[in-house]
CSV table of C-alpha atoms in Angstrom, one decimal:
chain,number,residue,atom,x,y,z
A,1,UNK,CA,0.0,0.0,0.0
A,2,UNK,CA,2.8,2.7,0.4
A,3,UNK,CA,3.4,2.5,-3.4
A,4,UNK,CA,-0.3,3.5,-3.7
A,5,UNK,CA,-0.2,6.3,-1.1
A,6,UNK,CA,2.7,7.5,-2.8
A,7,UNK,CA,1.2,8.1,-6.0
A,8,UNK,CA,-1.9,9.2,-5.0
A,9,UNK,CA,-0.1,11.9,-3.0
A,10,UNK,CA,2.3,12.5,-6.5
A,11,UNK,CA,-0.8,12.6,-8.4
A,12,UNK,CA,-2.9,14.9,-6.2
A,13,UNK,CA,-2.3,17.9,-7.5
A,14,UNK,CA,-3.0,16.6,-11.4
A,15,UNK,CA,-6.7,15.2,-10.5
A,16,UNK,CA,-7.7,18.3,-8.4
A,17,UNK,CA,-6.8,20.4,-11.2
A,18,UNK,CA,-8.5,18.1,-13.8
A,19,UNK,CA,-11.6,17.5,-11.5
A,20,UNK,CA,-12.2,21.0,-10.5
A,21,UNK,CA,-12.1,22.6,-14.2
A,22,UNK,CA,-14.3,19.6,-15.3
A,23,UNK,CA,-16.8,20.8,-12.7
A,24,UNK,CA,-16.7,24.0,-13.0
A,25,UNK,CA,-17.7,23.7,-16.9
A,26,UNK,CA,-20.2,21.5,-16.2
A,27,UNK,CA,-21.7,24.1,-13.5
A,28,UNK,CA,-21.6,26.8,-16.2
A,29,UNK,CA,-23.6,25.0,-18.3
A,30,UNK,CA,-26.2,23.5,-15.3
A,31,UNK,CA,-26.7,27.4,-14.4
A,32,UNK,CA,-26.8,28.2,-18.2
A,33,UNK,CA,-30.3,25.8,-18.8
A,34,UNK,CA,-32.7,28.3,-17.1
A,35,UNK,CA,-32.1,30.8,-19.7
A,36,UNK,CA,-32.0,28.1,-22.4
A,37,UNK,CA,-35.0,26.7,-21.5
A,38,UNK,CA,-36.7,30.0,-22.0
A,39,UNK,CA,-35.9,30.0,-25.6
A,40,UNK,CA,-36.7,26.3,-26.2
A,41,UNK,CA,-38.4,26.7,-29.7
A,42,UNK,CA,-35.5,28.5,-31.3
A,43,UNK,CA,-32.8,26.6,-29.8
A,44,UNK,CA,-34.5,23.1,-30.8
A,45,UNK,CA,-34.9,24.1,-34.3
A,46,UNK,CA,-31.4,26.0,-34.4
A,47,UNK,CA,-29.5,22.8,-33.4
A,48,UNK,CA,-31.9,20.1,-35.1
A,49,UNK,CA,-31.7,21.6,-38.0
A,50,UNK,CA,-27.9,22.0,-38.6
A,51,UNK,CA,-28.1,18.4,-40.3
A,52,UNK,CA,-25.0,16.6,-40.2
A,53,UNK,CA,-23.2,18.5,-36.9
A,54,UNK,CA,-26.9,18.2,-35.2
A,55,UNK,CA,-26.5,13.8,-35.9
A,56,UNK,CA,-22.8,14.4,-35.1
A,57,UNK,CA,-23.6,15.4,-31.3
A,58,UNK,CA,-27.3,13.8,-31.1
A,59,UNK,CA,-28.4,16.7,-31.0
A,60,UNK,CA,-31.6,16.5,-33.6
A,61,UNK,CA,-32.6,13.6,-31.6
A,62,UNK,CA,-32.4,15.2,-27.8
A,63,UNK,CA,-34.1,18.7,-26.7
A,64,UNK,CA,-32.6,21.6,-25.0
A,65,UNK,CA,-35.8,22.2,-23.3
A,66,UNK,CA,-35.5,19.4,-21.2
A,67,UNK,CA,-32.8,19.1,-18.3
A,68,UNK,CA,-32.0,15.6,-19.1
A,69,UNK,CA,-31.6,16.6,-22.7
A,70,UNK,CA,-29.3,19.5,-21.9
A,71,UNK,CA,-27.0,18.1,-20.1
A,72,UNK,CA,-26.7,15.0,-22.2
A,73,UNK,CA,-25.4,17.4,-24.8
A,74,UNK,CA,-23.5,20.0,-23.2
A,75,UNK,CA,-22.5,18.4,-19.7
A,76,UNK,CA,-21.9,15.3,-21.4
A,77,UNK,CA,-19.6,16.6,-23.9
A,78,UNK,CA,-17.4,18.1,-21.2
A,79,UNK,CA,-17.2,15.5,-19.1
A,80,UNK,CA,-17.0,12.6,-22.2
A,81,UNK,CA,-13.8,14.7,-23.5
A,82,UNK,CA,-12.5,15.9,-20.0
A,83,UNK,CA,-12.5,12.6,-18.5
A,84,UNK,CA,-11.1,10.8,-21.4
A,85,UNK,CA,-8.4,13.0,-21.2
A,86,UNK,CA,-7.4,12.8,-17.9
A,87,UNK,CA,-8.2,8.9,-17.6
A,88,UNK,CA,-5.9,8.5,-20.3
A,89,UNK,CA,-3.4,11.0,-19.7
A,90,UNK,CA,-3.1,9.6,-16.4
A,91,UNK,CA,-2.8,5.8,-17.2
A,92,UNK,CA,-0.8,6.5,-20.1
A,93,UNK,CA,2.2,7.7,-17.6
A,94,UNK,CA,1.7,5.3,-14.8
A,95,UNK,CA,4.4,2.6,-15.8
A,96,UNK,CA,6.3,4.4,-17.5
A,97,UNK,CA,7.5,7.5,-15.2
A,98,UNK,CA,9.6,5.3,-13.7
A,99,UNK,CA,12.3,5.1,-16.4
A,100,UNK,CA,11.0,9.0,-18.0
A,101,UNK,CA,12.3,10.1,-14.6
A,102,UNK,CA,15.1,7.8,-13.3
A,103,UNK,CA,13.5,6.4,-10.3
A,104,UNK,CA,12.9,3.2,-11.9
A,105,UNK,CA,16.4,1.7,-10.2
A,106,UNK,CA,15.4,2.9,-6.7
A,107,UNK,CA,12.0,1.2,-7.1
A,108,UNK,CA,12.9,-1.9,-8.1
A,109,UNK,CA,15.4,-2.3,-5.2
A,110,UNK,CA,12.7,-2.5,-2.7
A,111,UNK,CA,11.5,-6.0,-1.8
A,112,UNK,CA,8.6,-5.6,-4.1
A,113,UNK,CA,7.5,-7.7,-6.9
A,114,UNK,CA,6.6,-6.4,-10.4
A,115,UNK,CA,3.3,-7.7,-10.0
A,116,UNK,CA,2.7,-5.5,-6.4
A,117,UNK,CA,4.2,-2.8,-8.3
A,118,UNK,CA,1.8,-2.8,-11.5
A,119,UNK,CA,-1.3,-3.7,-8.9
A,120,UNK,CA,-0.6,-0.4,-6.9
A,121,UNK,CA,0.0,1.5,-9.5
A,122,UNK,CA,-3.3,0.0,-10.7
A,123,UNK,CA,-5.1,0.6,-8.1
A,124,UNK,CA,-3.8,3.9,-8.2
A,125,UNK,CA,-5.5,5.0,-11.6
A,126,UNK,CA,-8.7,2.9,-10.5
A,127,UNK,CA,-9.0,5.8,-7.7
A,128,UNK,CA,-8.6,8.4,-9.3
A,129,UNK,CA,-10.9,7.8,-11.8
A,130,UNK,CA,-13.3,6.8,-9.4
A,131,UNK,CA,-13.2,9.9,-7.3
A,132,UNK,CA,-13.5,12.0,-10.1
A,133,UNK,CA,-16.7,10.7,-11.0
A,134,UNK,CA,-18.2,10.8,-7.7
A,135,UNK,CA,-17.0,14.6,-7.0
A,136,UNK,CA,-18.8,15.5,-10.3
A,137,UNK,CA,-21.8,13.5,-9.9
A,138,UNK,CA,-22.4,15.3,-6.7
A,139,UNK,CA,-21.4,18.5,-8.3
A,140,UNK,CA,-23.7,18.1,-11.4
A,141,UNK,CA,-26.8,16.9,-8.2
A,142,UNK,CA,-26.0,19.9,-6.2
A,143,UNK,CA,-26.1,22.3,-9.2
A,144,UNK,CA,-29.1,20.8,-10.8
A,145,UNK,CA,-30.7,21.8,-7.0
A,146,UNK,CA,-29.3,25.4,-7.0
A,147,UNK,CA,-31.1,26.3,-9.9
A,148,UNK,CA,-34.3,24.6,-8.9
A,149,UNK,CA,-35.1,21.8,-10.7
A,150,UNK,CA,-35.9,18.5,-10.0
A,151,UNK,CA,-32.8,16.2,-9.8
A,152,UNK,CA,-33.4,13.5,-12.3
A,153,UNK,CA,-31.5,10.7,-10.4
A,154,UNK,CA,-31.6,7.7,-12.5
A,155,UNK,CA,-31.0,9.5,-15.7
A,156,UNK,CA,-27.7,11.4,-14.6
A,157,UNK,CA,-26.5,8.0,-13.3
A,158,UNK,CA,-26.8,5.7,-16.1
A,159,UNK,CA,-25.5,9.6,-18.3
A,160,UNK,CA,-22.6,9.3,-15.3
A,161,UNK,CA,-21.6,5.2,-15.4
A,162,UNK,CA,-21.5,5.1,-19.2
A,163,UNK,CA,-18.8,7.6,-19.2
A,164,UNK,CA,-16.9,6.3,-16.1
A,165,UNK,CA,-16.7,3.0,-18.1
A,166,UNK,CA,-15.6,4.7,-20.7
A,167,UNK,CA,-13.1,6.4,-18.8
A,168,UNK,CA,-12.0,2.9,-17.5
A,169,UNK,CA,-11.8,1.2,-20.2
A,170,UNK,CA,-9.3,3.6,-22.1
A,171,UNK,CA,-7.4,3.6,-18.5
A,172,UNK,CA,-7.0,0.0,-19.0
A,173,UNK,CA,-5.6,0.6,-22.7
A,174,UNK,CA,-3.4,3.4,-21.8
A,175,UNK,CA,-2.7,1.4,-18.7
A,176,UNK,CA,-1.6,-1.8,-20.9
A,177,UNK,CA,0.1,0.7,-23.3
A,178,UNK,CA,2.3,2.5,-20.4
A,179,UNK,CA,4.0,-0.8,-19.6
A,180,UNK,CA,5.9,-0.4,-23.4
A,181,UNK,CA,6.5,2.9,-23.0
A,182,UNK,CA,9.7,4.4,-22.1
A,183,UNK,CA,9.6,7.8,-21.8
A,184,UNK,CA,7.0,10.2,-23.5
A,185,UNK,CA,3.4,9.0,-22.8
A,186,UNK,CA,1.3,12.3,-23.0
A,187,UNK,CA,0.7,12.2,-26.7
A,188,UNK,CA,-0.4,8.8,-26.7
A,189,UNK,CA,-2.8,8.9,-24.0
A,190,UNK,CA,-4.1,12.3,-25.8
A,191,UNK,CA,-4.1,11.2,-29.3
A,192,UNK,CA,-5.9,8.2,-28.2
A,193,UNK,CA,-8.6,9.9,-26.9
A,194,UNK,CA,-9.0,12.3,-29.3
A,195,UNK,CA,-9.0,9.9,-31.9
A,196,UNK,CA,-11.6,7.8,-30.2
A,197,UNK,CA,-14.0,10.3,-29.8
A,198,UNK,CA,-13.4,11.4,-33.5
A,199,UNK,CA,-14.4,7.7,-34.4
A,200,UNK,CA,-17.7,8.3,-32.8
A,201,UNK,CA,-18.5,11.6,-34.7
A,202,UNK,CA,-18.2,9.5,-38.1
A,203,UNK,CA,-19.9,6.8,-36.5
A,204,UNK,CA,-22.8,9.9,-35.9
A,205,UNK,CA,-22.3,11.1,-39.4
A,206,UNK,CA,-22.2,7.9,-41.8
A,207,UNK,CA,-24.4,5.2,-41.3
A,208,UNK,CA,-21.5,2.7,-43.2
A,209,UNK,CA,-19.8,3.4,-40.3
A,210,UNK,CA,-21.9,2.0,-37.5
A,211,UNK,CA,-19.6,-0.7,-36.7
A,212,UNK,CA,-16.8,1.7,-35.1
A,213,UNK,CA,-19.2,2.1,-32.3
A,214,UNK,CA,-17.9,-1.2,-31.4
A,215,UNK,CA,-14.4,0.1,-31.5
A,216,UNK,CA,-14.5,3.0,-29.7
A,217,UNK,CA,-15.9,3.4,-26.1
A,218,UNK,CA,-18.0,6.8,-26.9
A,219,UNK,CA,-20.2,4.7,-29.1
A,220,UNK,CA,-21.8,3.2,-25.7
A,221,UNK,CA,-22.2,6.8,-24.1
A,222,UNK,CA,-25.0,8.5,-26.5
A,223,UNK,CA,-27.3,10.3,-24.3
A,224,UNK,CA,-29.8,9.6,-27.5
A,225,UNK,CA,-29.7,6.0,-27.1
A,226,UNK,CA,-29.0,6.4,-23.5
A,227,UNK,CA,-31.9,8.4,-22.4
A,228,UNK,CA,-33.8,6.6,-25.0
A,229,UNK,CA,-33.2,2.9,-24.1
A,230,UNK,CA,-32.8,3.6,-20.6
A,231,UNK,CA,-29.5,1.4,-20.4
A,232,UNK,CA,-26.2,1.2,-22.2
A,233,UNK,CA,-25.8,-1.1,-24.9
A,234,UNK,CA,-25.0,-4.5,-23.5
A,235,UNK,CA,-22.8,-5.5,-26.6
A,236,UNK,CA,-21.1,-2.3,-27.0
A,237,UNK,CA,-20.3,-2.3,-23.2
A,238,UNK,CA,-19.2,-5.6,-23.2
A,239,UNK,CA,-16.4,-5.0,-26.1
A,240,UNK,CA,-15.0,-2.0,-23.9
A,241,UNK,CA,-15.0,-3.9,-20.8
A,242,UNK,CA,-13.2,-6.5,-22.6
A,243,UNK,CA,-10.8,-4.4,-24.3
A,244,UNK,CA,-9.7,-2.5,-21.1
A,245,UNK,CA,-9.3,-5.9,-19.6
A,246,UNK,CA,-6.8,-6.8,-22.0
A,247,UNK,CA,-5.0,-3.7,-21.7
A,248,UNK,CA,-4.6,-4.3,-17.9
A,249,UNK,CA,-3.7,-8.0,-18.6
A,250,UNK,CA,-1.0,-7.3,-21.1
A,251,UNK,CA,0.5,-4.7,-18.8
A,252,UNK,CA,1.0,-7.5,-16.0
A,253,UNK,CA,2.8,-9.8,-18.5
A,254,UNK,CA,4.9,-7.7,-20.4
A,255,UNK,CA,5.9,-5.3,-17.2
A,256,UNK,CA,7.2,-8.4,-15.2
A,257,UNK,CA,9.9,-9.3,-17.9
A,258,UNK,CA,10.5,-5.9,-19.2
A,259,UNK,CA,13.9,-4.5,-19.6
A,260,UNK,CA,14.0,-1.8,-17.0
A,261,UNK,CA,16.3,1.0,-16.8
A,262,UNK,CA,16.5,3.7,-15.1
């Protein structure tokens, strides 16, 4: 457990920046909805109408008049990209700091295995991902209050676990991906998400391209289909938890032979 403290304490710093500017966008937008809701007609036919950005973001599909709508496409967005980002960023550099920064030799003269090392360090991104959804949850809840409406509970948790899955799953990737790595890992765990999310807007835009919501974990996290079904797609989900699963897995095999310097 001390390797965990330790880089929960390293990454402190990095997840209350990350977690306080992904709630305080997602604030802005809760306490813009009054005013949006008062121009419902103009706004629904503004953004429904912009055809192929409008299928892009779901947006000719969901209403800005409604809370739930709203905030699966503006609150969503934010915390979809934000959290990607930092659940990626994050991963991306757990393995690998070690060697980036020369500590690797100190580390590995402790009488700790590879494995206890890869599990805390584990563990380590499993937290911080964790508490960042729950601090933004109860941000969005407490928000939703403030400007006095209803809080619609179930909604904003199924809205809330499809993106914290998503969140884990690239984690695991970027996770699996660290354990190559050597040195630079923030363009990776970037470019990965940025590209992921990019899948899904094609996905949105051509219907020929329906299967890369199977590759990329934004495809299970449509408020549309969300709100809609009233679940996550079962299939979709189950690719991403697989995936991540093998990114975790490959980073416990290849990091306990790796050739470590440092």
């Amino acid at each position: 457990m001390t390797l965990l403290k330790h880089e929960i304490r390293q990454g402190g710093a990095s997840f209350g920046i990350w977690t306080l500017s992904i709630g305080f966008l997602i604030a802005v937008c809760i306490f813009l909805f009054p005013e949006m809701s008062r121009q419902i007609e103009e706004a629904n036919e503004l953004f429904s109408s912009m055809g192929s950005f409008s299928a892009a973001f779901g947006m000719d599909r969901l209403s800005f008049g409604t809370l739930t709508g709203f905030y699966a496409i503006e609150c969503c967005n934010v915390l979809g990209l934000g959290g990607a980002f930092y659940a990626s960023l994050t991963a991306a550099g757990m393995l690998c700091k070690e060697e980036r920064d020369r500590t690797a030799e100190f580390l590995l003269t402790h009488p700790v295995s590879r494995g206890r090392i890869v599990a805390e360090k584990l563990a380590a991104v499993l937290f911080f991902i964790t508490a960042m959804n729950l601090l933004i949850f109860a941000v969005s809840v407490c928000c939703i209050l403030a400007i006095g409406e209803t809080v619609p509970l179930k909604e904003l948790a199924l809205l809330h676990a499809a993106y914290g899955l998503l969140q884990l799953e690239l984690g695991g990737i970027c996770f699996g991906i660290s354990a190559f790595l050597k040195k630079g890992s923030a363009g990776v765990g970037l470019g990965l998400a940025a590209g992921m999310y990019f899948l899904n807007l094609i996905a949105n835009i051509t219907k020929s391209a329906g299967f890369l919501k199977y590759i990329t974990p934004f495809g299970y996290c449509e408020g549309a289909d969300l709100l809609a079904d009233g679940r996550m797609d079962a299939a979709k989900a189950a690719v991403g938890i697989a995936v991540g699963a093998a990114g975790i897995a490959a980073a416990f095999v290849y990091y306990r032979k790796k050739d470590i310097h440092g």
